[in-house]
Amino acid sequence: MKNLKGLIARHPAAAWLVLLFSLLVTSWAWYISDRAVSRNMEERFQYEVEAVSTAIKDRMKEYVLVLRSGSALFDASTDVSRDDWSRFSDTLHLQEFFPGIQALGYSVMLEPEELAAHEAAIRAEGFADYRVKPEGERDQYSAIKYISPFDWRNQRAFGYDMFSQPTRREAMQRAGDTGEPAASGRVTLVQETGQDTQYGFLMYYPVYQKGLSLEYTEDRRAALTSFVYAAFRMKDLMFGILGQAQEKIDFVLYDSSDVNSDKLLYQSDTNSNTDISEASAERFNKTIQMDIAGRPWTLYVYSQPGF
């Protein structure tokens, strides 16, 4: 310190230049180091984002394969009994290999004049209280005939007319018209009880009468007989796909082509009311558009403060 003071006293201009140069070198070194750290953090964040989005898209493709296999079961047989369906679904080991799926089912399409015979046939199988619900006159009915696992929660959906509800009906019509899997918009599943209620959605795959032409949309409408479908509860689904919370990041899923709080499907941070405007203040964030069986989803990922 004494030598520095002496230097400043004897050569003030040179001393200040040396000091300034030292500060510049230190600042430049800090800047380079900070940029390197920021770049590494950005790369790590992008990796986490890609891991989340890829896991979701890949798992949903696997569920499509499950629906295709269910459709193939009906294509390969003249009659699929309830026991046949049970053996098929048991073989899949849904909870082990496809965690997050609430139900795998089979729903038939019914004309009004077919309704009474359908209900009588199911009652004859031993389900004395079976009926298609909700009650009421409609131009077209559907009815969940088989559903797995046939537990207390899924029994609430047994016989439900999904075609009676607009959001489900749109997806069913889209699947029937295109011959491709179709995801519905956000719904509250019939399986919900009022406790731990979750948003949900469904995915449909059409089953057509064998031997008929499927070349045109009108042909597919005429040949449509039923659907193999899957029902999902979002919190259970995300836990089945991703497990515990991701390290230092959170994400929000919207049933929309853009960020829309009215279309919220799932939010990983259940202790926060974070919306897109609040999350954007975090250091890193990214929005990804996804197509899930013809339905647009928006994934918004953002870093936690301690990232």
Short mmCIF file of C-alpha atoms in Angstrom, two decimals:
data_model
loop_
_atom_site.label_atom_id
_atom_site.label_comp_id
_atom_site.label_asym_id
_atom_site.label_seq_id
_atom_site.Cartn_x
_atom_site.Cartn_y
_atom_site.Cartn_z
CA MET A 1 0.00 0.00 0.00
CA LYS A 2 2.85 2.39 0.85
CA ASN A 3 4.57 1.59 -2.47
CA LEU A 4 1.30 2.16 -4.36
CA LYS A 5 0.85 5.52 -2.68
CA GLY A 6 4.42 6.38 -3.52
CA LEU A 7 3.93 5.36 -7.12
CA ILE A 8 0.78 7.45 -7.38
CA ALA A 9 2.62 10.39 -5.83
CA ARG A 10 5.60 10.10 -8.22
CA HIS A 11 3.76 9.01 -11.40
CA PRO A 12 0.05 9.70 -10.92
CA ALA A 13 -0.95 9.26 -14.58
CA ALA A 14 0.86 5.94 -15.03
CA ALA A 15 -0.47 4.60 -11.75
CA TRP A 16 -4.04 5.40 -12.65
CA LEU A 17 -3.54 3.77 -16.06
CA VAL A 18 -2.23 0.61 -14.40
CA LEU A 19 -5.19 0.60 -12.01
CA LEU A 20 -7.65 1.18 -14.84
CA PHE A 21 -6.07 -1.58 -16.92
CA SER A 22 -6.28 -3.99 -14.00
CA LEU A 23 -9.95 -3.19 -13.52
CA LEU A 24 -10.64 -3.66 -17.21
CA VAL A 25 -8.86 -7.03 -17.25
CA THR A 26 -10.76 -8.12 -14.14
CA SER A 27 -14.08 -6.96 -15.59
CA TRP A 28 -13.39 -8.71 -18.88
CA ALA A 29 -12.47 -11.93 -17.09
CA TRP A 30 -15.63 -11.69 -15.01
CA TYR A 31 -17.71 -11.06 -18.13
CA ILE A 32 -16.22 -14.06 -19.95
CA SER A 33 -16.73 -16.26 -16.92
CA ASP A 34 -20.30 -15.07 -16.43
CA ARG A 35 -21.10 -15.67 -20.09
CA ALA A 36 -19.68 -19.19 -19.86
CA VAL A 37 -21.73 -19.95 -16.74
CA SER A 38 -24.88 -18.47 -18.32
CA ARG A 39 -24.30 -20.47 -21.48
CA ASN A 40 -23.91 -23.66 -19.47
CA MET A 41 -27.07 -22.88 -17.52
CA GLU A 42 -28.96 -22.16 -20.74
CA GLU A 43 -27.78 -25.45 -22.25
CA ARG A 44 -28.80 -27.31 -19.11
CA PHE A 45 -32.22 -25.63 -19.14
CA GLN A 46 -32.74 -26.51 -22.82
CA TYR A 47 -31.81 -30.11 -22.02
CA GLU A 48 -34.40 -30.21 -19.22
CA VAL A 49 -37.05 -28.69 -21.50
CA GLU A 50 -36.32 -31.22 -24.23
CA ALA A 51 -36.45 -34.07 -21.72
CA VAL A 52 -39.90 -33.04 -20.50
CA SER A 53 -41.41 -32.43 -23.94
CA THR A 54 -39.93 -35.61 -25.41
CA ALA A 55 -41.17 -37.72 -22.50
CA ILE A 56 -44.71 -36.41 -22.91
CA LYS A 57 -44.82 -36.83 -26.70
CA ASP A 58 -43.24 -40.29 -26.64
CA ARG A 59 -45.59 -41.57 -23.95
CA MET A 60 -48.65 -40.31 -25.81
CA LYS A 61 -47.44 -42.13 -28.93
CA GLU A 62 -47.27 -45.30 -26.85
CA TYR A 63 -50.88 -44.81 -25.79
CA VAL A 64 -51.85 -44.47 -29.45
CA LEU A 65 -50.25 -47.88 -30.03
CA VAL A 66 -52.36 -49.28 -27.18
CA LEU A 67 -55.51 -47.97 -28.87
CA ARG A 68 -54.41 -49.36 -32.24
CA SER A 69 -53.89 -52.78 -30.66
CA GLY A 70 -57.38 -52.59 -29.17
CA SER A 71 -58.84 -51.74 -32.56
CA ALA A 72 -56.91 -54.65 -34.09
CA LEU A 73 -58.51 -56.98 -31.54
CA PHE A 74 -61.94 -56.19 -32.97
CA ASP A 75 -60.70 -56.32 -36.55
CA ALA A 76 -59.32 -59.82 -35.98
CA SER A 77 -62.47 -61.26 -34.40
CA THR A 78 -66.12 -61.60 -35.32
CA ASP A 79 -67.09 -61.13 -31.69
CA VAL A 80 -65.08 -59.81 -28.75
CA SER A 81 -66.66 -60.85 -25.47
CA ARG A 82 -66.25 -59.19 -22.11
CA ASP A 83 -63.87 -61.98 -21.09
CA ASP A 84 -61.87 -61.45 -24.28
CA TRP A 85 -61.55 -57.75 -23.48
CA SER A 86 -60.49 -58.49 -19.90
CA ARG A 87 -57.77 -60.88 -21.04
CA PHE A 88 -56.58 -58.36 -23.61
CA SER A 89 -56.36 -55.50 -21.10
CA ASP A 90 -54.79 -57.72 -18.43
CA THR A 91 -52.09 -58.76 -20.91
CA LEU A 92 -51.16 -55.11 -21.42
CA HIS A 93 -50.37 -54.66 -17.68
CA LEU A 94 -51.53 -51.06 -17.96
CA GLN A 95 -50.47 -49.86 -14.54
CA GLU A 96 -47.02 -51.40 -14.89
CA PHE A 97 -46.12 -50.46 -18.46
CA PHE A 98 -48.46 -47.51 -19.09
CA PRO A 99 -48.74 -45.72 -15.75
CA GLY A 100 -50.98 -42.68 -15.77
CA ILE A 101 -53.83 -44.15 -17.79
CA GLN A 102 -57.10 -44.06 -15.85
CA ALA A 103 -59.12 -46.32 -18.13
CA LEU A 104 -58.93 -48.28 -21.35
CA GLY A 105 -62.37 -48.88 -22.77
CA TYR A 106 -64.62 -49.83 -25.63
CA SER A 107 -67.66 -47.72 -26.53
CA VAL A 108 -70.32 -48.70 -29.06
CA MET A 109 -72.39 -46.38 -31.23
CA LEU A 110 -76.16 -46.88 -31.05
CA GLU A 111 -79.14 -45.72 -33.03
CA PRO A 112 -82.20 -44.79 -30.93
CA GLU A 113 -83.99 -47.98 -31.94
CA GLU A 114 -81.01 -50.06 -30.73
CA LEU A 115 -80.90 -48.59 -27.23
CA ALA A 116 -83.40 -50.88 -25.49
CA ALA A 117 -81.87 -54.06 -26.93
CA HIS A 118 -78.38 -52.92 -25.92
CA GLU A 119 -79.40 -52.26 -22.32
CA ALA A 120 -81.22 -55.61 -22.12
CA ALA A 121 -78.17 -57.47 -23.44
CA ILE A 122 -75.84 -55.93 -20.86
CA ARG A 123 -78.30 -56.61 -18.04
CA ALA A 124 -78.44 -60.24 -19.16
CA GLU A 125 -74.68 -60.43 -18.54
CA GLY A 126 -75.36 -59.86 -14.83
CA PHE A 127 -75.40 -56.05 -14.58
CA ALA A 128 -79.01 -55.68 -13.45
CA ASP A 129 -78.86 -51.92 -12.94
CA TYR A 130 -77.13 -51.12 -16.22
CA ARG A 131 -78.46 -48.25 -18.31
CA VAL A 132 -77.09 -45.79 -20.80
CA LYS A 133 -76.58 -42.41 -19.14
CA PRO A 134 -77.47 -39.64 -19.14
CA GLU A 135 -81.07 -40.48 -19.87
CA GLY A 136 -83.02 -38.61 -22.50
CA GLU A 137 -83.92 -38.77 -26.16
CA ARG A 138 -81.09 -38.12 -28.65
CA ASP A 139 -80.55 -38.72 -32.34
CA GLN A 140 -77.41 -40.77 -31.67
CA TYR A 141 -76.11 -42.61 -28.64
CA SER A 142 -72.87 -44.16 -27.54
CA ALA A 143 -72.29 -46.39 -24.54
CA ILE A 144 -69.19 -47.55 -22.72
CA LYS A 145 -69.53 -51.33 -22.94
CA TYR A 146 -66.12 -52.49 -21.67
CA ILE A 147 -63.78 -50.60 -19.37
CA SER A 148 -60.55 -51.64 -17.66
CA PRO A 149 -59.65 -51.83 -14.90
CA PHE A 150 -63.23 -52.43 -13.79
CA ASP A 151 -62.67 -50.84 -10.37
CA TRP A 152 -65.01 -48.64 -8.33
CA ARG A 153 -63.85 -45.44 -10.02
CA ASN A 154 -64.18 -46.71 -13.56
CA GLN A 155 -67.53 -48.33 -12.83
CA ARG A 156 -68.88 -44.80 -12.56
CA ALA A 157 -68.31 -44.49 -16.32
CA PHE A 158 -69.85 -47.86 -17.27
CA GLY A 159 -72.67 -47.14 -19.75
CA TYR A 160 -71.84 -43.45 -20.11
CA ASP A 161 -72.81 -41.84 -23.43
CA MET A 162 -69.68 -39.86 -24.31
CA PHE A 163 -71.29 -38.74 -27.57
CA SER A 164 -73.79 -36.71 -25.52
CA GLN A 165 -71.08 -34.31 -24.33
CA PRO A 166 -69.82 -31.73 -26.90
CA THR A 167 -66.09 -31.88 -26.12
CA ARG A 168 -65.99 -35.66 -26.27
CA ARG A 169 -68.27 -35.75 -29.30
CA GLU A 170 -65.95 -33.46 -31.30
CA ALA A 171 -63.02 -35.83 -30.76
CA MET A 172 -65.13 -38.92 -31.55
CA GLN A 173 -66.36 -37.38 -34.79
CA ARG A 174 -62.84 -36.35 -35.75
CA ALA A 175 -61.52 -39.86 -35.13
CA GLY A 176 -64.40 -41.44 -37.05
CA ASP A 177 -64.07 -39.07 -40.01
CA THR A 178 -60.28 -39.38 -40.35
CA GLY A 179 -59.62 -42.94 -39.22
CA GLU A 180 -56.86 -41.55 -36.99
CA PRO A 181 -56.52 -41.26 -33.19
CA ALA A 182 -58.10 -38.12 -31.79
CA ALA A 183 -57.60 -36.50 -28.39
CA SER A 184 -60.41 -34.53 -26.81
CA GLY A 185 -60.22 -31.12 -25.24
CA ARG A 186 -60.13 -30.67 -21.48
CA VAL A 187 -62.93 -32.38 -19.59
CA THR A 188 -63.80 -33.55 -16.10
CA LEU A 189 -63.99 -37.32 -16.27
CA VAL A 190 -67.10 -39.15 -15.10
CA GLN A 191 -64.73 -41.03 -12.78
CA GLU A 192 -64.12 -37.93 -10.65
CA THR A 193 -65.70 -37.96 -7.19
CA GLY A 194 -65.21 -34.45 -5.80
CA GLN A 195 -62.02 -35.35 -3.94
CA ASP A 196 -58.64 -34.71 -5.59
CA THR A 197 -60.50 -33.62 -8.72
CA GLN A 198 -58.21 -33.39 -11.73
CA TYR A 199 -58.55 -32.10 -15.25
CA GLY A 200 -58.72 -34.87 -17.79
CA PHE A 201 -59.01 -35.74 -21.47
CA LEU A 202 -59.74 -38.74 -23.65
CA MET A 203 -58.23 -40.29 -26.75
CA TYR A 204 -60.26 -42.22 -29.30
CA TYR A 205 -59.49 -44.71 -32.06
CA PRO A 206 -62.32 -45.75 -34.42
CA VAL A 207 -63.53 -49.28 -35.14
CA TYR A 208 -65.30 -49.84 -38.46
CA GLN A 209 -67.51 -52.57 -39.81
CA LYS A 210 -65.32 -55.05 -41.61
CA GLY A 211 -65.56 -55.36 -45.35
CA LEU A 212 -66.79 -51.85 -46.05
CA SER A 213 -64.92 -49.18 -47.99
CA LEU A 214 -63.08 -46.57 -45.90
CA GLU A 215 -61.76 -44.48 -48.76
CA TYR A 216 -63.84 -41.36 -48.20
CA THR A 217 -65.13 -39.54 -45.15
CA GLU A 218 -68.73 -40.53 -46.01
CA ASP A 219 -67.62 -44.16 -46.22
CA ARG A 220 -65.99 -44.02 -42.80
CA ARG A 221 -69.07 -42.42 -41.27
CA ALA A 222 -71.28 -45.16 -42.67
CA ALA A 223 -68.92 -47.93 -41.50
CA LEU A 224 -68.26 -46.60 -37.98
CA THR A 225 -69.45 -48.97 -35.26
CA SER A 226 -67.51 -48.15 -32.10
CA PHE A 227 -64.37 -46.75 -30.48
CA VAL A 228 -61.48 -48.01 -28.43
CA TYR A 229 -60.58 -45.18 -26.11
CA ALA A 230 -58.38 -44.18 -23.19
CA ALA A 231 -59.18 -41.78 -20.36
CA PHE A 232 -56.55 -39.77 -18.52
CA ARG A 233 -56.41 -37.76 -15.31
CA MET A 234 -53.72 -35.14 -15.84
CA LYS A 235 -51.93 -35.23 -12.49
CA ASP A 236 -51.79 -39.02 -12.53
CA LEU A 237 -50.66 -38.98 -16.15
CA MET A 238 -47.82 -36.51 -15.59
CA PHE A 239 -46.62 -38.44 -12.54
CA GLY A 240 -46.72 -41.64 -14.59
CA ILE A 241 -44.64 -40.03 -17.33
CA LEU A 242 -42.18 -37.91 -15.36
CA GLY A 243 -42.26 -39.24 -11.82
CA GLN A 244 -41.27 -36.74 -9.15
CA ALA A 245 -40.90 -33.02 -9.88
CA GLN A 246 -38.16 -32.11 -12.31
CA GLU A 247 -34.99 -30.63 -10.84
CA LYS A 248 -35.24 -26.85 -10.47
CA ILE A 249 -37.81 -26.39 -13.24
CA ASP A 250 -41.59 -26.23 -13.41
CA PHE A 251 -43.97 -26.41 -16.32
CA VAL A 252 -47.55 -25.69 -17.30
CA LEU A 253 -49.62 -27.51 -19.95
CA TYR A 254 -52.47 -25.87 -21.83
CA ASP A 255 -55.12 -27.47 -24.01
CA SER A 256 -54.66 -24.74 -26.57
CA SER A 257 -52.42 -23.58 -29.41
CA ASP A 258 -51.33 -20.71 -27.18
CA VAL A 259 -51.09 -19.87 -23.50
CA ASN A 260 -54.62 -19.56 -22.17
CA SER A 261 -55.36 -19.83 -18.47
CA ASP A 262 -58.92 -20.96 -19.27
CA LYS A 263 -57.41 -23.99 -21.00
CA LEU A 264 -55.04 -25.03 -18.21
CA LEU A 265 -54.50 -28.80 -18.19
CA TYR A 266 -51.74 -29.24 -15.65
CA GLN A 267 -49.37 -27.21 -13.49
CA SER A 268 -46.39 -28.91 -11.89
CA ASP A 269 -46.05 -26.40 -9.05
CA THR A 270 -49.24 -27.10 -7.13
CA ASN A 271 -48.28 -24.65 -4.36
CA SER A 272 -48.25 -21.69 -6.70
CA ASN A 273 -50.77 -19.77 -8.75
CA THR A 274 -48.05 -18.99 -11.27
CA ASP A 275 -49.41 -17.94 -14.63
CA ILE A 276 -47.51 -17.16 -17.80
CA SER A 277 -46.92 -13.49 -16.95
CA GLU A 278 -45.44 -14.36 -13.56
CA ALA A 279 -43.41 -17.30 -14.84
CA SER A 280 -41.87 -15.21 -17.61
CA ALA A 281 -40.05 -13.21 -14.95
CA GLU A 282 -37.97 -16.29 -14.14
CA ARG A 283 -34.47 -16.43 -15.59
CA PHE A 284 -35.14 -19.09 -18.19
CA ASN A 285 -38.40 -19.98 -19.90
CA LYS A 286 -39.52 -21.59 -23.13
CA THR A 287 -42.79 -22.32 -24.90
CA ILE A 288 -43.22 -25.46 -27.01
CA GLN A 289 -46.15 -26.33 -29.27
CA MET A 290 -47.18 -29.99 -29.39
CA ASP A 291 -49.69 -31.99 -31.39
CA ILE A 292 -51.31 -34.70 -29.30
CA ALA A 293 -53.47 -36.89 -31.53
CA GLY A 294 -54.68 -33.90 -33.52
CA ARG A 295 -55.16 -31.69 -30.48
CA PRO A 296 -52.89 -28.65 -29.96
CA TRP A 297 -51.13 -28.45 -26.60
CA THR A 298 -48.83 -25.71 -25.36
CA LEU A 299 -46.04 -26.59 -22.94
CA TYR A 300 -44.53 -23.69 -20.99
CA VAL A 301 -41.38 -24.51 -19.01
CA TYR A 302 -39.67 -22.10 -16.64
CA SER A 303 -36.79 -22.27 -14.20
CA GLN A 304 -37.19 -22.04 -10.47
CA PRO A 305 -35.33 -19.25 -8.60
CA GLY A 306 -32.66 -21.72 -7.45
CA PHE A 307 -31.93 -23.13 -10.89
#
